[in-house]
Coordinates of C-alpha atoms in Angstrom, one line a residue:
M1 CA 0.0 0.0 0.0
A2 CA 1.3 3.2 -0.8
N3 CA 2.5 5.8 1.9
T4 CA 0.0 8.2 3.2
V5 CA 0.1 11.3 4.7
N6 CA -2.8 12.6 7.2
L7 CA -3.6 16.3 7.5
K8 CA -6.5 18.7 8.6
I9 CA -8.0 20.9 6.0
D10 CA -10.7 23.7 7.6
G11 CA -11.2 21.4 10.7
I12 CA -11.5 17.8 8.8
D13 CA -9.0 15.0 8.6
V14 CA -8.1 13.9 5.3
S15 CA -5.2 11.1 4.3
V16 CA -3.8 11.3 1.0
E17 CA -1.1 9.6 -1.0
A18 CA 2.5 11.1 -0.2
G19 CA 3.4 13.3 -2.7
K20 CA 0.1 14.9 -3.4
T21 CA -0.3 18.4 -2.9
V22 CA -2.6 20.4 -0.6
L23 CA -4.7 21.4 -3.5
D24 CA -5.2 17.4 -4.2
A25 CA -6.2 16.8 -0.6
A26 CA -8.6 19.6 -0.5
K27 CA -10.4 18.0 -4.0
E28 CA -10.4 14.8 -1.8
L29 CA -12.9 16.6 0.6
N30 CA -14.5 18.6 -2.2
I31 CA -13.4 21.8 -0.9
H32 CA -12.8 24.4 -3.6
I33 CA -9.7 26.3 -3.7
P34 CA -9.6 28.6 -7.1
T35 CA -6.7 28.5 -9.5
L36 CA -5.4 29.9 -12.6
C37 CA -1.8 28.9 -13.6
Y38 CA -2.7 25.0 -12.4
H39 CA -3.9 22.6 -15.1
E40 CA -4.0 18.8 -14.5
D41 CA -2.1 18.2 -17.8
L42 CA 0.8 20.4 -16.8
C43 CA 3.6 20.5 -14.3
V44 CA 3.2 22.7 -11.2
A45 CA 4.1 26.3 -11.8
G46 CA 2.9 28.2 -8.7
N47 CA 2.9 31.8 -10.7
C48 CA -0.3 33.1 -10.2
R49 CA -1.0 32.5 -6.2
V50 CA -4.7 32.4 -6.5
C51 CA -4.5 28.9 -4.7
V52 CA -3.2 30.5 -1.7
V53 CA -3.9 29.1 1.8
E54 CA -3.0 29.6 5.5
Q55 CA -0.9 26.9 7.0
E56 CA -0.6 27.2 10.7
G57 CA 2.8 27.8 12.0
A58 CA 4.0 29.1 8.5
R59 CA 5.0 32.9 8.0
N60 CA 3.5 33.4 4.9
L61 CA 0.6 32.1 2.7
V62 CA 1.4 29.0 0.7
A63 CA 0.6 28.1 -2.9
S64 CA -1.8 24.8 -2.4
C65 CA -1.0 23.6 -5.9
A66 CA 2.5 23.6 -5.0
M67 CA 2.8 22.6 -1.3
P68 CA 3.2 18.9 -0.8
A69 CA 0.9 17.5 1.9
Q70 CA 2.7 16.9 4.9
E71 CA 2.1 14.8 8.2
G72 CA 0.2 16.8 10.7
M73 CA -0.3 19.9 8.8
V74 CA -3.4 22.1 9.5
I75 CA -4.6 24.3 6.6
N76 CA -7.4 27.1 6.4
T77 CA -8.6 27.7 3.2
N78 CA -11.1 30.2 4.0
T79 CA -9.7 32.8 6.4
L80 CA -9.9 36.5 6.0
K81 CA -6.4 36.9 5.3
V82 CA -6.6 34.2 2.4
R83 CA -9.7 35.7 1.0
N84 CA -8.2 39.3 0.8
A85 CA -5.0 37.8 -0.8
R86 CA -7.0 36.0 -3.6
K87 CA -9.0 39.3 -4.0
H88 CA -5.9 41.6 -4.4
I89 CA -4.2 39.1 -6.8
V90 CA -7.2 39.2 -9.0
E91 CA -7.7 42.9 -8.8
L92 CA -3.7 43.2 -9.8
L93 CA -4.3 40.8 -12.6
L94 CA -7.4 42.9 -14.0
S95 CA -5.2 46.1 -13.8
E96 CA -3.1 45.0 -16.7
H97 CA -6.0 43.1 -18.4
N98 CA -8.4 44.2 -21.3
A99 CA -11.4 43.4 -19.4
D100 CA -13.8 44.5 -22.5
C101 CA -15.4 41.1 -21.8
T102 CA -18.5 41.7 -24.0
K103 CA -16.3 41.6 -27.1
C104 CA -14.2 39.0 -26.2
Y105 CA -14.7 35.2 -27.8
K106 CA -14.1 33.6 -24.1
N107 CA -16.8 35.7 -22.6
K108 CA -18.8 33.4 -20.2
N109 CA -16.0 30.6 -20.7
C110 CA -13.1 32.4 -19.1
E111 CA -11.5 31.3 -15.8
L112 CA -10.3 34.9 -14.9
Q113 CA -13.9 36.2 -15.4
D114 CA -15.2 33.7 -13.0
L115 CA -12.8 34.2 -10.5
A116 CA -13.6 38.2 -10.7
S117 CA -17.2 37.2 -10.2
D118 CA -16.8 34.8 -7.4
L119 CA -14.4 37.0 -5.5
V120 CA -16.9 40.1 -6.0
Q121 CA -14.7 42.7 -7.7
T122 CA -17.0 45.8 -6.7
E123 CA -14.7 48.6 -7.5
Q124 CA -11.3 49.1 -9.3
L125 CA -8.7 49.2 -6.2
Y126 CA -5.6 49.6 -8.4
I127 CA -4.6 51.9 -11.3
D128 CA -5.8 50.6 -14.9
L129 CA -2.6 50.1 -16.8
V130 CA -4.1 48.5 -20.0
E131 CA -3.8 52.0 -21.9
E132 CA -0.2 52.5 -20.9
K133 CA 0.9 49.2 -22.3
E134 CA 1.6 48.6 -26.1
Y135 CA 0.1 45.4 -26.5
T136 CA 0.1 43.2 -29.7
K137 CA -2.8 41.4 -31.5
D138 CA -1.2 38.6 -33.7
Q139 CA -3.9 37.7 -36.3
Q140 CA -1.7 36.3 -39.3
S141 CA -2.2 32.5 -38.6
P142 CA -5.1 31.1 -40.2
S143 CA -5.5 29.0 -37.1
I144 CA -4.9 30.9 -33.9
I145 CA -5.1 34.9 -32.6
K146 CA -2.6 35.8 -29.8
D147 CA -3.9 38.7 -28.1
D148 CA -1.3 40.0 -25.4
S149 CA -3.9 42.4 -23.9
R150 CA -5.9 39.6 -22.3
C151 CA -2.9 37.8 -21.3
I152 CA -2.2 37.3 -17.4
R153 CA 1.3 35.6 -17.9
C154 CA 0.2 32.3 -16.1
Q155 CA 2.4 30.5 -18.4
R156 CA 0.0 27.8 -19.1
C157 CA 0.5 28.2 -22.8
V158 CA 4.3 28.1 -22.5
R159 CA 4.4 24.8 -20.5
T160 CA 1.8 23.2 -22.9
C161 CA 3.8 24.0 -25.8
N162 CA 7.1 22.8 -24.1
E163 CA 5.6 19.8 -22.0
L164 CA 2.8 18.5 -24.0
Q165 CA 3.7 19.1 -27.7
H166 CA 7.7 19.6 -27.6
V167 CA 7.4 22.5 -30.0
S168 CA 8.5 25.5 -27.8
A169 CA 6.8 27.8 -30.3
L170 CA 5.9 30.2 -27.2
G171 CA 8.4 31.3 -24.4
V172 CA 8.7 34.0 -21.8
A173 CA 10.5 37.4 -22.9
Y174 CA 11.8 40.1 -20.8
K175 CA 11.3 40.8 -17.1
G176 CA 9.5 42.3 -14.3
D177 CA 6.8 44.8 -15.6
H178 CA 7.9 44.1 -19.5
M179 CA 7.7 40.3 -19.0
K180 CA 5.5 38.8 -21.9
I181 CA 4.5 35.5 -23.5
S182 CA 6.4 35.7 -27.0
T183 CA 7.7 33.8 -29.9
F184 CA 11.2 33.5 -31.5
F185 CA 12.2 37.2 -32.1
E186 CA 8.5 37.9 -31.6
N187 CA 7.5 37.0 -35.1
P188 CA 3.9 36.2 -36.0
M189 CA 2.8 32.6 -35.0
Y190 CA 2.3 32.0 -38.7
D191 CA 6.1 32.4 -39.1
V192 CA 7.7 30.3 -36.3
V193 CA 7.5 26.6 -35.5
C194 CA 3.9 26.6 -34.1
T195 CA 1.9 23.7 -35.4
N196 CA -1.5 25.1 -34.9
C197 CA -2.8 22.4 -32.6
G198 CA -4.4 24.6 -30.5
Q199 CA -3.4 23.0 -27.4
C200 CA -2.3 26.4 -25.8
I201 CA -6.0 27.7 -26.7
N202 CA -7.5 24.6 -24.7
R203 CA -5.3 25.7 -21.6
C204 CA -5.3 29.2 -21.8
P205 CA -7.6 30.6 -19.0
T206 CA -8.5 33.9 -20.8
G207 CA -9.2 35.3 -24.4
A208 CA -5.4 35.6 -24.7
L209 CA -5.2 32.6 -27.3
I210 CA -8.2 31.8 -29.3
E211 CA -8.8 30.2 -32.5
K212 CA -9.5 32.4 -35.4
N213 CA -13.0 32.5 -36.1
Y214 CA -14.7 31.7 -39.5
I215 CA -18.4 31.9 -38.1
D216 CA -19.5 34.9 -40.1
Q217 CA -18.1 33.8 -43.3
V218 CA -19.9 30.4 -43.0
W219 CA -23.1 32.2 -42.2
D220 CA -22.6 34.5 -45.3
A221 CA -22.0 31.7 -47.5
I222 CA -25.6 29.8 -46.3
H223 CA -27.3 32.9 -46.9
D224 CA -25.8 33.4 -50.4
P225 CA -28.5 32.0 -52.8
E226 CA -25.8 31.6 -55.5
K227 CA -23.9 29.1 -53.3
H228 CA -24.3 25.5 -52.6
V229 CA -22.9 24.8 -49.0
I230 CA -21.7 21.4 -48.1
V231 CA -20.6 20.7 -44.7
Q232 CA -18.8 17.6 -43.5
T233 CA -18.2 16.6 -39.8
A234 CA -15.3 14.9 -38.1
P235 CA -15.8 11.8 -35.8
A236 CA -14.8 13.5 -32.7
T237 CA -17.3 16.2 -33.1
R238 CA -20.2 14.0 -32.5
I239 CA -19.1 13.1 -29.1
A240 CA -17.8 16.4 -27.8
L241 CA -20.4 19.1 -29.4
G242 CA -23.0 18.4 -26.7
E243 CA -20.8 19.6 -23.9
D244 CA -21.1 23.0 -24.9
L245 CA -24.8 22.8 -25.4
G246 CA -25.5 21.7 -21.8
M247 CA -25.0 18.0 -21.9
E248 CA -22.5 15.7 -20.1
P249 CA -18.8 14.8 -21.7
G250 CA -19.3 11.4 -23.4
E251 CA -22.7 12.0 -24.9
I252 CA -23.0 10.8 -28.4
V253 CA -24.9 13.6 -30.3
T254 CA -24.4 12.3 -33.9
G255 CA -28.3 12.6 -34.9
K256 CA -28.8 15.8 -33.3
M257 CA -25.6 17.2 -34.9
A258 CA -26.9 16.3 -38.2
A259 CA -30.4 17.6 -37.4
S260 CA -29.0 21.3 -36.2
L261 CA -26.5 21.4 -39.4
R262 CA -29.7 21.0 -41.6
K263 CA -31.8 23.7 -39.5
L264 CA -28.7 26.0 -39.9
G265 CA -29.2 25.9 -43.5
F266 CA -26.2 23.7 -45.0
D267 CA -27.5 22.4 -48.4
S268 CA -25.8 19.1 -48.0
V269 CA -25.0 17.4 -44.5
L270 CA -22.3 15.1 -45.2
D271 CA -19.9 13.0 -43.0
T272 CA -15.8 13.1 -42.9
D273 CA -16.3 9.6 -41.6
F274 CA -16.9 8.9 -45.2
T275 CA -13.6 9.8 -46.5
A276 CA -11.9 8.2 -43.2
D277 CA -13.0 4.8 -44.4
L278 CA -11.6 6.1 -47.9
T279 CA -8.5 7.0 -46.2
I280 CA -8.1 3.4 -45.0
M281 CA -8.3 2.2 -48.3
E282 CA -5.9 4.3 -50.0
E283 CA -3.4 4.1 -46.9
G284 CA -3.8 0.3 -46.2
T285 CA -2.9 -0.3 -50.0
E286 CA 0.1 2.1 -49.7
L287 CA 1.3 0.4 -46.8
L288 CA 1.0 -3.0 -48.3
T289 CA 2.7 -1.9 -51.6
R290 CA 5.6 -0.3 -49.4
L291 CA 5.9 -3.5 -47.6
K292 CA 6.1 -5.6 -50.9
K293 CA 8.6 -3.2 -52.3
A294 CA 10.7 -3.0 -49.3
L295 CA 10.8 -6.5 -48.0
V296 CA 10.4 -8.7 -51.5
D297 CA 11.8 -6.4 -54.1
G298 CA 14.6 -5.0 -52.2
D299 CA 13.9 -1.3 -53.2
T300 CA 15.8 0.8 -50.8
S301 CA 14.3 4.0 -51.8
V302 CA 11.1 2.8 -50.4
K303 CA 10.8 4.2 -46.8
V304 CA 9.8 2.0 -43.8
P305 CA 8.1 2.8 -41.1
M306 CA 5.2 4.5 -43.0
F307 CA 3.8 7.2 -40.9
T308 CA 0.1 7.9 -41.0
S309 CA -0.7 11.5 -42.4
C310 CA -4.3 12.3 -40.9
S311 CA -3.1 14.8 -38.1
P312 CA -2.0 18.3 -39.6
G313 CA -0.4 19.2 -36.4
W314 CA 1.8 16.3 -36.6
I315 CA 2.6 16.9 -40.3
K316 CA 3.8 20.5 -39.4
F317 CA 5.9 19.0 -36.5
I318 CA 7.8 17.0 -38.7
E319 CA 7.9 19.3 -41.4
H320 CA 9.8 21.5 -39.0
Q321 CA 11.7 19.0 -36.6
Y322 CA 12.3 16.0 -38.8
P323 CA 12.2 17.0 -42.4
E324 CA 14.4 13.9 -43.3
Y325 CA 11.4 11.5 -42.6
L326 CA 8.8 13.2 -44.7
D327 CA 9.3 10.5 -47.4
N328 CA 8.2 8.0 -44.7
L329 CA 4.7 10.0 -44.5
S330 CA 1.8 8.4 -46.0
T331 CA 1.2 10.5 -49.2
C332 CA -2.6 10.1 -48.4
K333 CA -4.5 13.5 -47.6
S334 CA -6.4 13.5 -44.5
P335 CA -9.8 12.9 -44.5
Q336 CA -10.8 16.3 -44.4
Q337 CA -8.9 17.1 -47.5
M338 CA -10.0 14.1 -49.4
F339 CA -13.7 14.8 -48.7
G340 CA -12.9 18.7 -50.0
A341 CA -11.2 17.3 -53.5
L342 CA -14.2 15.0 -53.9
A343 CA -16.9 17.6 -52.9
K344 CA -15.9 19.7 -55.9
T345 CA -15.4 16.9 -58.5
Y346 CA -17.2 13.5 -57.8
Y347 CA -20.0 15.0 -55.7
A348 CA -20.4 18.0 -58.1
Q349 CA -20.8 15.7 -61.1
K350 CA -23.1 13.3 -59.3
K351 CA -25.4 16.0 -58.1
N352 CA -24.9 18.2 -61.3
L353 CA -23.5 21.3 -59.3
D354 CA -21.0 24.1 -60.7
P355 CA -18.0 23.3 -58.5
S356 CA -17.3 27.0 -58.6
K357 CA -20.6 27.6 -56.7
I358 CA -19.8 25.0 -53.9
V359 CA -18.6 26.2 -50.8
S360 CA -16.9 23.5 -48.8
V361 CA -16.9 23.8 -44.9
S362 CA -15.7 21.4 -42.4
I363 CA -16.4 21.2 -38.7
M364 CA -13.3 19.8 -36.9
P365 CA -12.1 19.2 -33.5
C366 CA -8.7 20.7 -34.4
T367 CA -7.5 24.3 -35.1
A368 CA -4.9 22.8 -37.4
K369 CA -7.2 22.0 -39.8
K370 CA -7.7 25.8 -40.7
F371 CA -4.3 25.9 -41.5
E372 CA -4.3 22.6 -43.5
A373 CA -7.3 23.6 -45.5
A374 CA -5.4 27.0 -46.4
R375 CA -2.1 24.9 -47.5
P376 CA -1.3 25.7 -51.3
E377 CA -1.1 22.0 -51.7
M378 CA -4.6 21.4 -51.2
R379 CA -6.2 22.6 -54.5
D380 CA -6.2 19.4 -56.7
S381 CA -10.0 19.8 -57.5
G382 CA -9.0 22.9 -59.1
Y383 CA -10.5 24.8 -56.5
Q384 CA -9.4 25.2 -52.9
D385 CA -10.7 21.9 -51.7
V386 CA -12.0 22.9 -48.2
D387 CA -13.1 26.6 -48.2
L388 CA -13.9 27.2 -44.3
G389 CA -13.0 24.9 -41.6
I390 CA -14.7 25.8 -38.1
T391 CA -14.3 23.9 -34.9
T392 CA -16.5 22.1 -32.7
R393 CA -16.9 25.2 -30.5
E394 CA -17.6 27.5 -33.4
L395 CA -20.5 25.0 -34.4
A396 CA -21.9 25.1 -30.8
V397 CA -21.6 28.9 -31.0
M398 CA -23.9 28.8 -34.3
I399 CA -26.3 26.6 -32.9
K400 CA -26.5 29.3 -30.1
Q401 CA -27.0 31.8 -32.3
A402 CA -29.7 30.1 -34.2
G403 CA -31.8 29.6 -31.1
M404 CA -32.0 26.1 -31.0
D405 CA -33.0 23.7 -28.1
F406 CA -30.3 21.2 -29.1
E407 CA -31.1 18.5 -26.9
T408 CA -34.5 18.4 -27.8
L409 CA -33.8 17.8 -31.5
P410 CA -34.7 14.7 -33.2
D411 CA -32.0 12.3 -34.3
E412 CA -31.7 12.5 -38.3
G413 CA -29.1 11.0 -40.8
F414 CA -26.7 12.2 -43.1
D415 CA -27.4 12.9 -46.7
S416 CA -26.6 9.8 -49.1
L417 CA -23.5 9.9 -51.2
M418 CA -20.3 10.8 -48.9
G419 CA -22.6 10.6 -46.0
E420 CA -22.3 6.6 -45.3
S421 CA -19.5 5.4 -43.2
T422 CA -18.3 2.5 -40.9
G423 CA -17.3 2.0 -37.3
A424 CA -13.7 1.9 -38.3
A425 CA -14.1 5.4 -39.4
V426 CA -15.8 6.7 -36.1
I427 CA -12.6 5.7 -34.1
F428 CA -10.5 8.0 -36.2
G429 CA -11.5 10.3 -33.2
A430 CA -9.4 8.6 -30.7
T431 CA -5.7 7.8 -30.5
G432 CA -5.0 4.2 -32.0
G433 CA -8.1 4.6 -34.1
V434 CA -6.5 5.1 -37.3
M435 CA -4.1 2.1 -36.7
E436 CA -7.1 -0.1 -35.4
A437 CA -9.1 0.6 -38.8
A438 CA -6.3 0.1 -41.0
L439 CA -5.5 -3.5 -39.4
R440 CA -9.0 -4.2 -39.7
T441 CA -9.0 -3.8 -43.3
A442 CA -5.4 -4.8 -44.4
Y443 CA -5.3 -8.1 -42.4
E444 CA -8.6 -9.0 -43.9
L445 CA -7.2 -7.8 -47.2
V446 CA -4.2 -10.4 -47.0
T447 CA -5.6 -13.2 -45.0
G448 CA -9.6 -13.1 -46.3
R449 CA -10.0 -13.4 -42.5
E450 CA -11.1 -10.9 -39.8
V451 CA -8.5 -9.8 -37.3
P452 CA -8.1 -12.3 -34.6
F453 CA -9.4 -10.1 -31.8
E454 CA -13.0 -10.5 -30.0
N455 CA -15.4 -8.2 -31.7
L456 CA -13.0 -6.8 -33.9
D457 CA -11.6 -4.6 -31.1
I458 CA -7.6 -4.3 -31.4
T459 CA -7.4 -3.6 -27.9
P460 CA -3.4 -3.4 -28.0
V461 CA -3.6 -0.1 -29.7
R462 CA -6.0 1.4 -27.7
G463 CA -5.6 3.5 -24.3
M464 CA -4.1 6.9 -23.3
E465 CA -0.5 5.7 -22.7
G466 CA 2.0 8.2 -24.7
V467 CA 3.4 5.5 -26.8
R468 CA 1.9 2.1 -27.3
E469 CA 3.4 -1.0 -29.5
A470 CA 1.5 -3.8 -31.1
S471 CA 2.5 -6.5 -33.3
I472 CA 0.5 -8.8 -35.5
K473 CA 1.8 -12.1 -37.4
L474 CA 0.6 -12.5 -40.9
E475 CA -0.1 -16.2 -41.2
G476 CA -2.2 -18.2 -44.0
L477 CA -2.3 -15.5 -46.5
L478 CA -4.0 -15.5 -49.5
P479 CA -1.8 -16.2 -52.7
D480 CA -1.7 -12.4 -53.9
W481 CA 0.1 -11.6 -50.6
S482 CA 1.9 -14.8 -49.9
F483 CA 5.1 -12.8 -50.0
L484 CA 4.2 -11.3 -46.6
E485 CA 3.7 -14.9 -45.1
G486 CA 5.3 -15.2 -41.5
V487 CA 5.7 -11.4 -41.1
E488 CA 5.4 -9.8 -37.9
L489 CA 3.9 -6.6 -38.8
K490 CA 5.2 -4.2 -36.1
T491 CA 3.0 -0.9 -35.5
A492 CA 3.2 1.9 -32.7
V493 CA 0.9 4.7 -31.8
A494 CA 1.9 7.9 -30.1
H495 CA -0.3 10.9 -29.4
G496 CA 0.6 14.3 -28.2
L497 CA 3.6 15.6 -30.0
T498 CA 6.2 15.1 -26.9
N499 CA 5.4 11.6 -27.5
A500 CA 5.8 11.9 -31.1
H501 CA 9.2 13.2 -30.3
Q502 CA 10.0 10.3 -28.4
I503 CA 9.1 7.8 -30.9
M504 CA 10.8 9.7 -33.7
E505 CA 14.0 9.7 -31.7
A506 CA 13.8 6.1 -30.7
I507 CA 13.6 5.5 -34.7
K508 CA 16.3 7.9 -35.4
K509 CA 18.8 6.3 -32.9
G510 CA 18.0 2.7 -34.3
E511 CA 16.4 1.7 -30.8
A512 CA 12.9 0.8 -32.4
S513 CA 11.8 -0.7 -35.4
Y514 CA 8.4 -0.5 -36.9
H515 CA 6.5 -1.3 -40.0
F516 CA 3.6 1.4 -39.6
V517 CA 3.3 4.3 -36.8
E518 CA 0.4 6.1 -36.1
V519 CA 0.8 9.7 -34.8
M520 CA -1.9 12.3 -33.6
G521 CA -0.7 15.9 -32.6
C522 CA -3.3 16.2 -29.7
P523 CA -3.5 14.2 -26.2
G524 CA -6.0 11.5 -26.8
G525 CA -6.0 12.2 -30.6
C526 CA -8.8 14.2 -32.0
I527 CA -10.9 13.9 -29.0
G528 CA -8.6 16.2 -27.2
G529 CA -8.1 18.5 -30.2
G530 CA -7.5 22.1 -30.0
G531 CA -11.1 22.9 -31.0
Q532 CA -12.9 20.7 -28.5
P533 CA -15.1 22.2 -25.8
I534 CA -13.2 23.6 -22.9
P535 CA -12.4 22.1 -20.5
T536 CA -10.5 19.2 -21.9
T537 CA -9.2 17.1 -19.0
P538 CA -7.9 13.8 -18.7
E539 CA -11.2 12.5 -17.4
I540 CA -13.2 14.3 -20.2
R541 CA -10.9 13.0 -22.7
K542 CA -11.5 9.3 -21.1
K543 CA -15.3 9.8 -21.2
R544 CA -15.0 10.9 -25.0
A545 CA -12.9 8.1 -26.0
E546 CA -15.4 5.6 -24.3
A547 CA -18.0 7.3 -26.4
I548 CA -16.2 6.7 -29.7
Y549 CA -15.8 3.3 -29.2
R550 CA -19.5 2.8 -28.0
E551 CA -20.4 4.4 -31.4
D552 CA -18.1 1.9 -33.2
S553 CA -19.5 -1.1 -31.6
G554 CA -23.3 0.2 -32.4
M555 CA -22.5 0.5 -36.0
K556 CA -24.0 -2.0 -38.7
I557 CA -20.7 -2.1 -40.5
R558 CA -17.4 -1.8 -38.8
K559 CA -14.9 -2.2 -41.6
S560 CA -13.9 0.4 -44.1
H561 CA -13.9 -1.8 -47.1
E562 CA -17.4 -2.8 -46.8
N563 CA -18.8 0.7 -46.9
P564 CA -21.1 0.3 -49.9
E565 CA -20.4 4.1 -50.8
I566 CA -16.6 3.3 -50.7
Q567 CA -17.4 0.5 -53.1
Q568 CA -19.6 2.8 -55.4
I569 CA -17.0 5.5 -55.7
Y570 CA -14.3 3.4 -56.8
K571 CA -16.7 1.5 -59.3
E572 CA -17.6 4.9 -60.5
F573 CA -14.9 7.4 -60.2
L574 CA -11.7 6.2 -58.6
G575 CA -11.1 3.1 -60.3
E576 CA -8.7 1.5 -57.5
P577 CA -6.7 2.4 -54.6
L578 CA -3.4 4.3 -55.5
G579 CA -4.9 4.4 -59.0
H580 CA -4.3 7.5 -61.3
K581 CA -7.6 9.4 -60.1
S582 CA -6.8 8.7 -56.4
H583 CA -3.0 9.9 -56.7
E584 CA -4.4 13.2 -58.6
L585 CA -7.3 14.0 -56.0
L586 CA -6.3 12.0 -52.8
H587 CA -2.6 12.2 -52.4
T588 CA -0.2 14.9 -51.8
H589 CA 3.5 15.9 -50.6
Y590 CA 4.7 17.8 -47.8
T591 CA 7.4 20.6 -47.2
K592 CA 10.7 21.0 -45.2
R593 CA 10.6 24.1 -42.9
K594 CA 12.7 26.1 -41.0
R595 CA 13.1 24.9 -37.2
H596 CA 12.8 28.3 -35.5

């Protein structure tokens, strides 16, 4: 049994595991201590001091988030000294903060605003310094807006970028009164190593970091009678959207989401899951083709392991940090971009639509998808494949603007043609999902049998460990694939860019050998994306992942190659996986970028 320590908080005895903090102990008693710089995903910083408490025998107030619980401690969380200290700390933060809350995107979802309300800020005690400071507002990135006037310098974003993502696009510059959160040489976010993942946004307690908002452009397109507006929705949106609309984490709202999109006025309500299934067909075939060339033909120009290419944050990370491995990336576009290319070609032809009149909108759990949509490589349809990308949070805003009672909406389905999908596509939303979906199809393709896992659940690639490894032996293969007989297919899964760095370093040093590697840029995969409802904690990510797998298990078809609409598009339009048409529309290349 783990060692425990005993202490008293507000007159109540509590025992906690050694190494836990006073804040942890207070949580055990359901005693709320306010915090700002603290976050469950990050290391302890103790910067803001909002969480101070009074310890008997101590000269000064202590930060509960950073103070280890000790045997015999007596803590008081609600003395006059504590309340006044917290109140003055928040007042000082507000003196340097642009408090025009009604014009802030984070209005009513701002931790500083909540604290100011809870501590009853009735008057301005300190001089307002906002007008005297030269704040900057960086809006050049297609994904992220950085507004220094709303920054409280808690450094959550810096720790997120360093610890969770191993990117270090943000850092602390200058000292004292001039201290600020900045980038390399104070360049715009667009022009540094930022991967656009949005994890800093998810952890920013104010409106200092927000996603670039495209809501008005989407409304303009919807109300333009000359435009046919197509919308696609990612797998992770349907298990998180409800959180911003009054529902509990882990609620599956696929049907209500489709109904709300129709009521908002979109002309075609379609599903990114369709092209997730298509991605498996293309990517799975690409993997098997690479293995044949590398293992049988001895072609040393073929790069193994093959890395998945669905996560745009991961793509930009490898472009900056490991450009020598760009050829290891699958050439497949992400499901979002495959969908955009097909919307203005295949869909336009089938529905007799002028592609120049189509506006393609994507709803994603990811802020990096906005950057991806704007990449110059993503115009193979002859137009910008995806015109506008909005986040799960932005869709929730639109639903509120339309005055809908989301919870009472009847469930509806997606439109036909590029609206049908399988359980394999749904699990793209969780870390390990792309790998699992690919193995379900690839294994059956080469053996003629289903994967040897109960109920198709490939549990070794599931879970929230940072890096997971799994292998599957290929035996009893069909004649066409006999060259792989006896091969042990070695795979790995990583989520969050710090874990991606770990796996890349292991491969680079020759300490790890794989055939296929899935990397997702965000913790937990897309369920923890930078565009998902805030907060996104480990417990919330767990509930979202459970919902993803429930959705998969309830689907009639759970293997991508069995999707009838996928079979139809190959028959009528694409021909075959990795064929000429597929290469033209569904595959791409990536670019080496500078490291700073």
